[in-house]
Coordinates of C-alpha atoms in Angstrom, one line a residue:
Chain K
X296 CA -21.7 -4.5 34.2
X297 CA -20.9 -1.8 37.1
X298 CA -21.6 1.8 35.3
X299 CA -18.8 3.6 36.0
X300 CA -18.2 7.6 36.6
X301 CA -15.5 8.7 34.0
X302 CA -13.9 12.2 33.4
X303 CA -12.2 12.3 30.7
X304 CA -8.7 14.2 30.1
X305 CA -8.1 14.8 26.1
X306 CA -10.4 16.2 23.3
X307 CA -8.8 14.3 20.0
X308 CA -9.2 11.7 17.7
X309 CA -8.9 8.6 20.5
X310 CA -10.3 10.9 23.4
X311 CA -13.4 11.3 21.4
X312 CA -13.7 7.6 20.3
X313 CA -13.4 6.3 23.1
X314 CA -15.7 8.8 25.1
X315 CA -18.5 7.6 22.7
X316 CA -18.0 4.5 22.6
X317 CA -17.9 4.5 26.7
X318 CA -20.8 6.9 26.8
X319 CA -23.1 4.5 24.3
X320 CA -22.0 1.2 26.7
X321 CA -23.8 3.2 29.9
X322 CA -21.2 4.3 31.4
X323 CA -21.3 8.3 32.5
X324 CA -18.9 10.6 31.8
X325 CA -19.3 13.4 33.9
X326 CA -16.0 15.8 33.2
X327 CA -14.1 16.5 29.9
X328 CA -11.0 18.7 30.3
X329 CA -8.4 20.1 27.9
X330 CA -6.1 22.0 27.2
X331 CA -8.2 23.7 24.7
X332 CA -11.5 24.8 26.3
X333 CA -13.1 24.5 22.6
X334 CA -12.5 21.2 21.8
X335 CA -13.4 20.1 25.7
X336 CA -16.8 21.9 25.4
X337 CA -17.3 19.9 21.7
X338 CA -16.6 16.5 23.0
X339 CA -18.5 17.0 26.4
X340 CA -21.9 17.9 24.5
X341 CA -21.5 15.0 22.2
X342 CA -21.7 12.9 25.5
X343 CA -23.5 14.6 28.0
X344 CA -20.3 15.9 29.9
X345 CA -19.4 18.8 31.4
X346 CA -16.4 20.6 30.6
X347 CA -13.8 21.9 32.9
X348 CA -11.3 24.9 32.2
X349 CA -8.8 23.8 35.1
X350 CA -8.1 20.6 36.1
X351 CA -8.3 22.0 39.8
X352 CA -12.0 21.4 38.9
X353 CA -11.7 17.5 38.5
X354 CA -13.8 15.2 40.7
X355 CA -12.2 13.1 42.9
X356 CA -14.5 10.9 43.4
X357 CA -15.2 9.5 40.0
X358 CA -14.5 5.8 39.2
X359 CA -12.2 6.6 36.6
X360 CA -9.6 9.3 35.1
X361 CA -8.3 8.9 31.7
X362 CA -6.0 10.7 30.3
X363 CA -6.2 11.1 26.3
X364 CA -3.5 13.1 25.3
X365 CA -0.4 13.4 23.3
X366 CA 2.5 11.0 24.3
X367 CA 4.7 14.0 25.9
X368 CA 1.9 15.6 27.5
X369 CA 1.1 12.6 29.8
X370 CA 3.8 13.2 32.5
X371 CA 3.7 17.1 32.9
X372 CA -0.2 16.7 33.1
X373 CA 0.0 14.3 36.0
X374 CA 2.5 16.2 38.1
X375 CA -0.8 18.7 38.4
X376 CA -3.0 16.3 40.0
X377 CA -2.6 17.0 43.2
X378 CA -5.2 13.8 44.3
X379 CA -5.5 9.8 44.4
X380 CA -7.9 8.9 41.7
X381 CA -9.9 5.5 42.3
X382 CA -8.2 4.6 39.3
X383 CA -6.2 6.6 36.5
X384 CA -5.4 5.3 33.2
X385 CA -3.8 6.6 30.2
X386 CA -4.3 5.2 26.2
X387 CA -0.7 5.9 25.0
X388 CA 1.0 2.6 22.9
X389 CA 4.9 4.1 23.5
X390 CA 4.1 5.5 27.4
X391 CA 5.3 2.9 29.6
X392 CA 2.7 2.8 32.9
X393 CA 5.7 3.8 35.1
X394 CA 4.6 7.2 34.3
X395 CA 1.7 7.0 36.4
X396 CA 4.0 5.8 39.3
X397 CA 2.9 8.5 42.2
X398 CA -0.5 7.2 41.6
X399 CA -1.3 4.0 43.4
X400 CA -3.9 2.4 41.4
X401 CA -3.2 3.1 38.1
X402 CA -3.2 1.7 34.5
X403 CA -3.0 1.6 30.7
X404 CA -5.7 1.0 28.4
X405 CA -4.7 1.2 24.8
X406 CA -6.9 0.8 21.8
X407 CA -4.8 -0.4 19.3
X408 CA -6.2 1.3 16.1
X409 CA -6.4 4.2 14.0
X410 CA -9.2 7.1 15.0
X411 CA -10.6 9.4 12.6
X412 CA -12.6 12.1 13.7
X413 CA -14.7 11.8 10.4
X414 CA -15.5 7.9 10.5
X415 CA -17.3 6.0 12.9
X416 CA -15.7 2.6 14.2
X417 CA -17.1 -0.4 15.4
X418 CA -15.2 -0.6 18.9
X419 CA -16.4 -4.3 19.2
X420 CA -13.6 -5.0 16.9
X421 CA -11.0 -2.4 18.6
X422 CA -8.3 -4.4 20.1
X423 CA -7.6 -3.3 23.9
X424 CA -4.4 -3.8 25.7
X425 CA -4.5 -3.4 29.3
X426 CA -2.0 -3.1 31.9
X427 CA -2.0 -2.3 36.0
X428 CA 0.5 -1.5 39.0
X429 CA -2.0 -3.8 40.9
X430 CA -5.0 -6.6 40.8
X431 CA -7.8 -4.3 41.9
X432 CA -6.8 -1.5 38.9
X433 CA -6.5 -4.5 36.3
X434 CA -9.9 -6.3 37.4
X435 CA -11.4 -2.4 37.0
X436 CA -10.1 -1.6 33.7
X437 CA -10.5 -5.4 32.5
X438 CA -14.4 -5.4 33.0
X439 CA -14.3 -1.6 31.3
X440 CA -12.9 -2.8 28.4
X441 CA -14.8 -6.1 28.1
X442 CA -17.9 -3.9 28.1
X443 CA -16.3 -2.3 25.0
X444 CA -14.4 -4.5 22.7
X445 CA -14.1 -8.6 22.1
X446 CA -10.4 -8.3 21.7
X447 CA -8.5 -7.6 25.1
X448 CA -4.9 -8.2 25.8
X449 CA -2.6 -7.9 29.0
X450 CA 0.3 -6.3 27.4
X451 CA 3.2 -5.3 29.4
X452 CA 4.7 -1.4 28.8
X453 CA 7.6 -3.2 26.6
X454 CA 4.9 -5.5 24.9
X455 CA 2.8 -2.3 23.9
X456 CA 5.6 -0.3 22.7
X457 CA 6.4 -2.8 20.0
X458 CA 2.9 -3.2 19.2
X459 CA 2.3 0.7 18.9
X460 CA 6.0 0.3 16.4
X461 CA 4.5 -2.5 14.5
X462 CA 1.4 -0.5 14.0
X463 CA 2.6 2.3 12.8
X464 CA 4.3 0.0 10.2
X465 CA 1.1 -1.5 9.2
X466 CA -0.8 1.5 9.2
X467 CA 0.9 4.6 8.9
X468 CA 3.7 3.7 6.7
X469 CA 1.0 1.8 4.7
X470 CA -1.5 4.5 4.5
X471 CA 1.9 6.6 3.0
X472 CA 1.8 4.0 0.6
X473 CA -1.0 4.4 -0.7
X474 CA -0.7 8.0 -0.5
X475 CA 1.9 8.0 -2.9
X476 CA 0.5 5.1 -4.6
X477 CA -2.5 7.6 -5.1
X478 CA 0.2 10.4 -6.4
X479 CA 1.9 8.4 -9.3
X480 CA -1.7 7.8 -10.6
X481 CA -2.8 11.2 -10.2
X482 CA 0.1 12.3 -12.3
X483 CA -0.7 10.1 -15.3
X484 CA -4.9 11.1 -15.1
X485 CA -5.8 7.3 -14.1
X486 CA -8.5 7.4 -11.4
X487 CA -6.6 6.2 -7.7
X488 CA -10.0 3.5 -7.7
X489 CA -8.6 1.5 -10.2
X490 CA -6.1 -0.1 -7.2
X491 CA -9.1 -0.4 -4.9
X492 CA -9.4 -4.4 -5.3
X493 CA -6.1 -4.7 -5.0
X494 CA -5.4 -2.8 -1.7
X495 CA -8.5 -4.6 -0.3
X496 CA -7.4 -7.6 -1.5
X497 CA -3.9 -7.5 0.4
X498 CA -5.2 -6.9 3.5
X499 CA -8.0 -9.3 2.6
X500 CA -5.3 -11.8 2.1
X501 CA -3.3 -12.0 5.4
X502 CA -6.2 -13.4 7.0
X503 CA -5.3 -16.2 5.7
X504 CA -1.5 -16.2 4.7
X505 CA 1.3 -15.2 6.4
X506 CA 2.9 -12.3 5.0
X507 CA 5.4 -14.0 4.1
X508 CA 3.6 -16.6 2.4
X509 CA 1.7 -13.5 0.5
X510 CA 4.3 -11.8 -0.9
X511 CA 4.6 -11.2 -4.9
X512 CA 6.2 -8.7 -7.0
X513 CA 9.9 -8.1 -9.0
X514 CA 11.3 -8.1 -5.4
X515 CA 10.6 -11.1 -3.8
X516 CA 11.1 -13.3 -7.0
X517 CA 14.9 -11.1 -7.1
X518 CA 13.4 -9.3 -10.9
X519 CA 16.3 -7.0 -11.6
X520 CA 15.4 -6.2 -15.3
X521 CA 11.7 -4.7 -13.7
X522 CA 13.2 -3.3 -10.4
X523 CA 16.0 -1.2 -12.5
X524 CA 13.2 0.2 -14.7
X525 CA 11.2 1.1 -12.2
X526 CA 14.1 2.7 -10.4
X527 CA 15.0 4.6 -13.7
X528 CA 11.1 5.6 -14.1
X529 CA 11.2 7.3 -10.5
X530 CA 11.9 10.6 -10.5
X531 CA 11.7 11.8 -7.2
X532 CA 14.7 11.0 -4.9
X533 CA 12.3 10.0 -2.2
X534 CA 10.3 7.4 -3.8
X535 CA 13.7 5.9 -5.6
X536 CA 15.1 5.3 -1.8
X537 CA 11.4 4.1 -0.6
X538 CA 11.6 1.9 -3.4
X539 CA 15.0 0.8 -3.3
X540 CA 15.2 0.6 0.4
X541 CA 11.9 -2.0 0.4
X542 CA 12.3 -4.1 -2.9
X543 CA 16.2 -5.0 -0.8
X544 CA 14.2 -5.4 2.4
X545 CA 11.9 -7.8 0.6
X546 CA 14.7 -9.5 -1.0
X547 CA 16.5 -9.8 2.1
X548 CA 13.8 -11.3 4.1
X549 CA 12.8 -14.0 1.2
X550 CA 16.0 -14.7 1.2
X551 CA 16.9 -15.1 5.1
X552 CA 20.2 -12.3 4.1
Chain S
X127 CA -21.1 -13.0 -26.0
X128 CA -18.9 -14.6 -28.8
X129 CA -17.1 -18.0 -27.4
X130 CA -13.6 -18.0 -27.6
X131 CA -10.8 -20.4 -28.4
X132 CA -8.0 -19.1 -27.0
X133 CA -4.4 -20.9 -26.3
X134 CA -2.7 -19.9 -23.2
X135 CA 1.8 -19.5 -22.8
X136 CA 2.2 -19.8 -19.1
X137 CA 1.8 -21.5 -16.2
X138 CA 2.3 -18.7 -13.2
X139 CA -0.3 -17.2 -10.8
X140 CA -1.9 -15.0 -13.6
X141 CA -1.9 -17.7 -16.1
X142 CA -3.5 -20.2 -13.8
X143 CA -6.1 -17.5 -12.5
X144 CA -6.7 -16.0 -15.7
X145 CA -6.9 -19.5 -17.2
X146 CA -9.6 -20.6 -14.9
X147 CA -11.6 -17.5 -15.1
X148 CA -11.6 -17.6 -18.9
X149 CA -12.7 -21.3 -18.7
X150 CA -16.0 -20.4 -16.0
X151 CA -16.5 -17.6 -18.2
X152 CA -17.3 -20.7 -21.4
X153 CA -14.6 -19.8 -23.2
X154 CA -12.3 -23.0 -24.6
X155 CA -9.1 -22.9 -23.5
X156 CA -7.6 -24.7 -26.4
X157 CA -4.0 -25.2 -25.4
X158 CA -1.4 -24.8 -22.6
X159 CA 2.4 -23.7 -23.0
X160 CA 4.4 -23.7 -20.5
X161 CA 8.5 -24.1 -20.5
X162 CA 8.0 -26.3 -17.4
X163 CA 5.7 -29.4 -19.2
X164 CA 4.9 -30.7 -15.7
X165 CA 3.3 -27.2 -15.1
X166 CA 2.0 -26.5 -18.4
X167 CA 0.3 -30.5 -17.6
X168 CA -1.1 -29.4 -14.3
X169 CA -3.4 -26.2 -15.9
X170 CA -4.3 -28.2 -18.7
X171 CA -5.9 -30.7 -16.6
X172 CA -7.5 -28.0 -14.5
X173 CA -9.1 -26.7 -17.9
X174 CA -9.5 -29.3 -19.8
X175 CA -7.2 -28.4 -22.5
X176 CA -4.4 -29.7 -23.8
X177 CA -0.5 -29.3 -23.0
X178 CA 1.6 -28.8 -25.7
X179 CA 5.4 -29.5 -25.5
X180 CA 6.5 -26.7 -28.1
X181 CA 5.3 -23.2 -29.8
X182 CA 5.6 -25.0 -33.1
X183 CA 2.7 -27.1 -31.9
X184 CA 0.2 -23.9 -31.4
X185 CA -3.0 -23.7 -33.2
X186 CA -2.5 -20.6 -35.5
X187 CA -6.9 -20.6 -35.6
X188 CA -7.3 -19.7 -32.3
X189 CA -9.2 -16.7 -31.6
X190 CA -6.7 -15.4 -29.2
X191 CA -3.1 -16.6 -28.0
X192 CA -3.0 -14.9 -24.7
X193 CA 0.8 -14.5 -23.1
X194 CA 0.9 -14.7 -18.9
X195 CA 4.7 -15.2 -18.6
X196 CA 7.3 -13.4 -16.7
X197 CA 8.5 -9.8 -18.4
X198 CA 11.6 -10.3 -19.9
X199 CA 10.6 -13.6 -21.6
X200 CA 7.8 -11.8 -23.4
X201 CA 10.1 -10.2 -26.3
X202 CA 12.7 -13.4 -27.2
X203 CA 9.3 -16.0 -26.8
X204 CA 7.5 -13.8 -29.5
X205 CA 10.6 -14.6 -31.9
X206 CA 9.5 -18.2 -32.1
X207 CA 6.1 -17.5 -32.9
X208 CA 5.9 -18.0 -36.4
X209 CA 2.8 -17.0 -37.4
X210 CA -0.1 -13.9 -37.8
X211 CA -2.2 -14.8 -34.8
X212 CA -6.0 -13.8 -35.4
X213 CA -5.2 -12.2 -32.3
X214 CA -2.5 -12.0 -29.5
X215 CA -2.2 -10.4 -26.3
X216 CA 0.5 -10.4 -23.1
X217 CA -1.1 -9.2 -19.6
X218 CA 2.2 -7.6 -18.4
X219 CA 2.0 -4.5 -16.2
X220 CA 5.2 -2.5 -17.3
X221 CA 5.7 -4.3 -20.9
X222 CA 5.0 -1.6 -23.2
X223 CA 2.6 -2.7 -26.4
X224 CA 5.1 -2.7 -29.1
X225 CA 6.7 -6.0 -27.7
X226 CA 4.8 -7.3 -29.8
X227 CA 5.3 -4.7 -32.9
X228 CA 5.7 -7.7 -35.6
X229 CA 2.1 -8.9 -35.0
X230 CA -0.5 -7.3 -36.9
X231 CA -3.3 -7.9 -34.4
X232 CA -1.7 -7.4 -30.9
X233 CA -2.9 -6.2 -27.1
X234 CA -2.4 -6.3 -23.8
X235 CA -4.9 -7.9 -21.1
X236 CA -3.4 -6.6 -17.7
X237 CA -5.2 -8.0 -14.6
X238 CA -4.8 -5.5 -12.0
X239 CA -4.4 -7.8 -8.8
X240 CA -2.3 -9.8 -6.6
X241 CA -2.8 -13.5 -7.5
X242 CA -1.7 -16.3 -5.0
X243 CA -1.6 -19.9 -6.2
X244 CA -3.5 -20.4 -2.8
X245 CA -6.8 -18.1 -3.0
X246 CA -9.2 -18.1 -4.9
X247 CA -10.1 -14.5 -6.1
X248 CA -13.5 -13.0 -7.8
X249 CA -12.8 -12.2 -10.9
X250 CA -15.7 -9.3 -11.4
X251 CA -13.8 -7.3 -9.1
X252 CA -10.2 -7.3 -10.7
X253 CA -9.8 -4.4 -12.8
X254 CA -8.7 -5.1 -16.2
X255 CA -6.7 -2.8 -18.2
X256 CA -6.9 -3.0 -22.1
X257 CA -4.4 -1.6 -25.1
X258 CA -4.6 -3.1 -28.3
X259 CA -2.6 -2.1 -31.6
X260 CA -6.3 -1.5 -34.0
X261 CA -10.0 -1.6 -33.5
X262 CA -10.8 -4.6 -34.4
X263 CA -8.1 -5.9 -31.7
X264 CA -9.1 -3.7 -29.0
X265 CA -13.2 -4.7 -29.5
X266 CA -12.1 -8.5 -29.3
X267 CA -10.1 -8.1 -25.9
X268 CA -12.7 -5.7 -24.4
X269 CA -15.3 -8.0 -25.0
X270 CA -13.6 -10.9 -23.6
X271 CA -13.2 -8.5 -20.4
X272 CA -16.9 -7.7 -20.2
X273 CA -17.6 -11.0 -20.0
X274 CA -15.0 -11.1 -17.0
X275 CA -14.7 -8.2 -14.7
X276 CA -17.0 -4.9 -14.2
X277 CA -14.0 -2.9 -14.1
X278 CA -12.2 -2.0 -17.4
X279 CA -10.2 0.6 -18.0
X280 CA -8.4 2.0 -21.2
X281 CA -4.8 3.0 -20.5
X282 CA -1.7 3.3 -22.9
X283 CA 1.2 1.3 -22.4
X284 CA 2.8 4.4 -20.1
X285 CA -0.3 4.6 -17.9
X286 CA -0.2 0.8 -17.5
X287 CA 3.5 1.3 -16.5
X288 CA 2.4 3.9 -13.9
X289 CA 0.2 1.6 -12.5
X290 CA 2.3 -1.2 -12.1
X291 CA 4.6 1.1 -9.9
X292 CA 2.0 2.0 -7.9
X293 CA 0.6 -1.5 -7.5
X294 CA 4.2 -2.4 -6.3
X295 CA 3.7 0.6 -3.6
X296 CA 0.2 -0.2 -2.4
X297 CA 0.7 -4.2 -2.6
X298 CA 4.1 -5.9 -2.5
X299 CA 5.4 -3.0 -0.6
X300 CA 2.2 -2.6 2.3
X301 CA 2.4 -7.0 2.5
X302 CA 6.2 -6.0 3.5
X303 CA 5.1 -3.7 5.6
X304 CA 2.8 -6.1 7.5
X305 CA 5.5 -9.1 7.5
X306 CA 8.2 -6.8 9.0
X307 CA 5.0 -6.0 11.8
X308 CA 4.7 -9.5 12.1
X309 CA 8.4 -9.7 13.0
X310 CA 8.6 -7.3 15.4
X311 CA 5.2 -8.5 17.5
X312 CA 6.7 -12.5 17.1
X313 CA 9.6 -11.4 18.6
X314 CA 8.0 -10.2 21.7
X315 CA 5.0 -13.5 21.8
X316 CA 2.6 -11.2 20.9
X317 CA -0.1 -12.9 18.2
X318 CA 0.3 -10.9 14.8
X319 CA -3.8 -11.1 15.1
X320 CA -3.9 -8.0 17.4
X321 CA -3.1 -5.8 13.9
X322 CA -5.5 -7.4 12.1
X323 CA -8.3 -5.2 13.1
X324 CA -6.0 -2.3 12.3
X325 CA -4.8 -3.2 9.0
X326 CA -8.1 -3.7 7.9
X327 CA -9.2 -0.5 8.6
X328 CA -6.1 0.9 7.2
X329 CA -7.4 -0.3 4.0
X330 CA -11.1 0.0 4.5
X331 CA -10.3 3.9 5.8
X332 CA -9.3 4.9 1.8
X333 CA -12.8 3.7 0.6
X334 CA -14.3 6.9 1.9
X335 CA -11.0 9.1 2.8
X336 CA -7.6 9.9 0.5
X337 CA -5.3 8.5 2.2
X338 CA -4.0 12.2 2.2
X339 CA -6.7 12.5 5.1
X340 CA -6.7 9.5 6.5
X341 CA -2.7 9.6 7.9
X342 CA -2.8 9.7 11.5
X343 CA 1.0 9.0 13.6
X344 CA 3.8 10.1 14.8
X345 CA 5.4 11.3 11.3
X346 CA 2.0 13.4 10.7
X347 CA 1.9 15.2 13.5
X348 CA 5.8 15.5 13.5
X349 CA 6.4 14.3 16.8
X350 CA 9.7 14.2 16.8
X351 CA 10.2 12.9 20.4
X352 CA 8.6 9.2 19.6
X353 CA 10.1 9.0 16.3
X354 CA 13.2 9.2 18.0
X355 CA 12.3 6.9 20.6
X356 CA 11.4 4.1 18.5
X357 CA 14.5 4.8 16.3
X358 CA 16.5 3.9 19.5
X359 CA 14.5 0.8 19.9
X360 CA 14.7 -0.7 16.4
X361 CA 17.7 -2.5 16.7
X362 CA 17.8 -3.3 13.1
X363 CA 19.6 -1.4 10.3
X364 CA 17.0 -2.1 7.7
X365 CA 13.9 -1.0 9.9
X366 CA 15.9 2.1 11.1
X367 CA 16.1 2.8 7.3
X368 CA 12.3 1.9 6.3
X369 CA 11.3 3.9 9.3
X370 CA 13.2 7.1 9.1
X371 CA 12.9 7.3 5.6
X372 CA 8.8 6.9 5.4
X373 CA 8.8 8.7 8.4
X374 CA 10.4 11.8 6.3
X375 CA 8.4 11.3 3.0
X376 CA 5.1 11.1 5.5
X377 CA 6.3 14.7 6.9
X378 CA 7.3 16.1 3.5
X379 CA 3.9 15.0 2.0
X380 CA 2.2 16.7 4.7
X381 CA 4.2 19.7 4.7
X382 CA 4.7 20.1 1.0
X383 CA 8.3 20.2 1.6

């Protein structure tokens, strides 16, 4: 594996996974910027860095810049690069890589999972979706992320957008879930473990079924006498329409409607 | 721990798993009910006991006449039981206790998992939730949990309610989540296997953080600019829905709103 010269442009949750995990497989990554100097100097101890405070300061000559950031910040940043990186990449799931089009050799490499400062993640396991204006920048950002991870895809920009969709579906929304699955048993003084086997188990379980294949529940077998007294047992207006709005979902998709 | 004889109504998921986990566990199961024969005939074999064709056949000496049969067939079934069983017990989520107000010795057994016909499941780890109408009826159904599962929990016929609801939140309404995820990537020849990874961290992530913590996204962060850029791509009314409306409960949740 080539050891490659990184700087690195974003100080959050993906910026900082993915600058340890780089840093741990060899490679070195030699400037952190952001837009807030704090966070830049935290990150760029934790791997050996050194931080910038202007991005005038960013070495051209590096084998790599990758831009971390939020989704919106992507385009203004790059109109202040004022060189032609070896390569430039940003790790957006909605950014399409036309965004990066005055750069010639650019790219998109895009974990697709969910960060958290606090927990550690094994990036073996972290699927990567790649994307390039050009052979070179793909056969670059290829051999970086098979140093990384053992799931890499060649996504397109419209490919990744409905990937980053899908995930926030099966994450986000989920994790909301659970959330206010947490809530409701809060209320009645019953300790949010007691669903732990079953949240494991349904993620557990689509390793093996479909989803659609796994689905149980008052929805899916069309329970109206259940579903109306959950629906009366709700108080809040929000979780009625969550819970209205998904048990006709369900019903609709069981059903082919 | 006492051997029981205990004679089973119903021939669903929770019957069948229940059934087979009472049976490993040494107790007898005696006899199987079913309103479809051919089912009831099918567990019967499994567990070497015996179909019966109709309640006027059950054994009134059983230790226990357990009930795993859809909700609303609980209340006019228990008319044609004409007898004081030594003990009886239904293993419904939201049926409250007094359903069974005429017997003298009556509980409820509710298995807190999603069972599929398809996967096996181990038992230890599905938490059991136990109300019973005396003593003498809640020692007999605790014991037979010991002997089951290392998670048992006392909760009243509200709090078993409450966590039905939120077992419909964190199970049948997260597997809809990850089938309408599965859609969207199928509809683009993208392999729903690149959201495995994520999903399982998803679910692994609440072991150590409240979900609270753990919500990452466009909603949490209130990026209003992506939101509405996938609400333009989801061409479909229901996913419009699901999204803006989990999207707003994930921002009021945050926000306190």
């Amino acid at each position: 594996m080539t050891k490659m010269k990184i700087s690195l442009i974003g100080s959050g949750n993906v910026a900082t996974h993915l600058a340890l995990a780089l840093s741990q497989a060899g490679h070195l990554i030699e400037q952190v910027y952001s837009r807030n100097a704090e966070h830049a100097q935290d990150l760029a101890l934790k791997v050996k860095a050194r931080a910038i405070p202007s991005l005038q300061q960013l070495n051209p000559n590096v084998d790599l810049l990758l831009i971390a950031i939020s989704d919106k910040a992507i385009a203004p940043l790059c109109q202040e690069i004022q060189f032609q990186p070896k390569c430039i990449a940003h790790t957006a799931g909605s950014v399409p890589l036309s965004v990066l089009d005055s750069f010639e050799n650019a790219g998109v490499f895009y974990p697709l999972q969910s960060f958290t400062k606090e927990k550690a993640i094994d990036f073996k396991r972290v699927p990567l979706c790649i994307e390039a204006t050009n052979n070179k920048t793909q056969s670059t950002l290829l051999e970086l992320a098979e140093g990384l991870s053992n799931q890499i895809h060649l996504l397109n920009s419209e490919q990744r957008k409905e990937c980053h969709i899908a995930a926030i579906f099966a994450n986000n929304f989920t994790n909301h879930l659970y959330h206010i699955a947490a809530d409701l048993l809060t209320a009645k003084d019953i300790p949010f473990d007691i669903l732990q086997p079953l949240i494991q188990e349904t993620a557990e379980k689509i390793k093996e079924l479909h989803p659609a294949k796994a689905q149980t529940g008052p929805a899916a077998r069309n329970d109206k006498q259940v579903m109306e007294a959950h629906m009366q047992h709700l108080k809040d207006e929000k979780l009625k329409k969550i819970y209205s709005f998904v048990s006709e979902s369900i019903l609709a998709k069981k059903h082919n409607i």
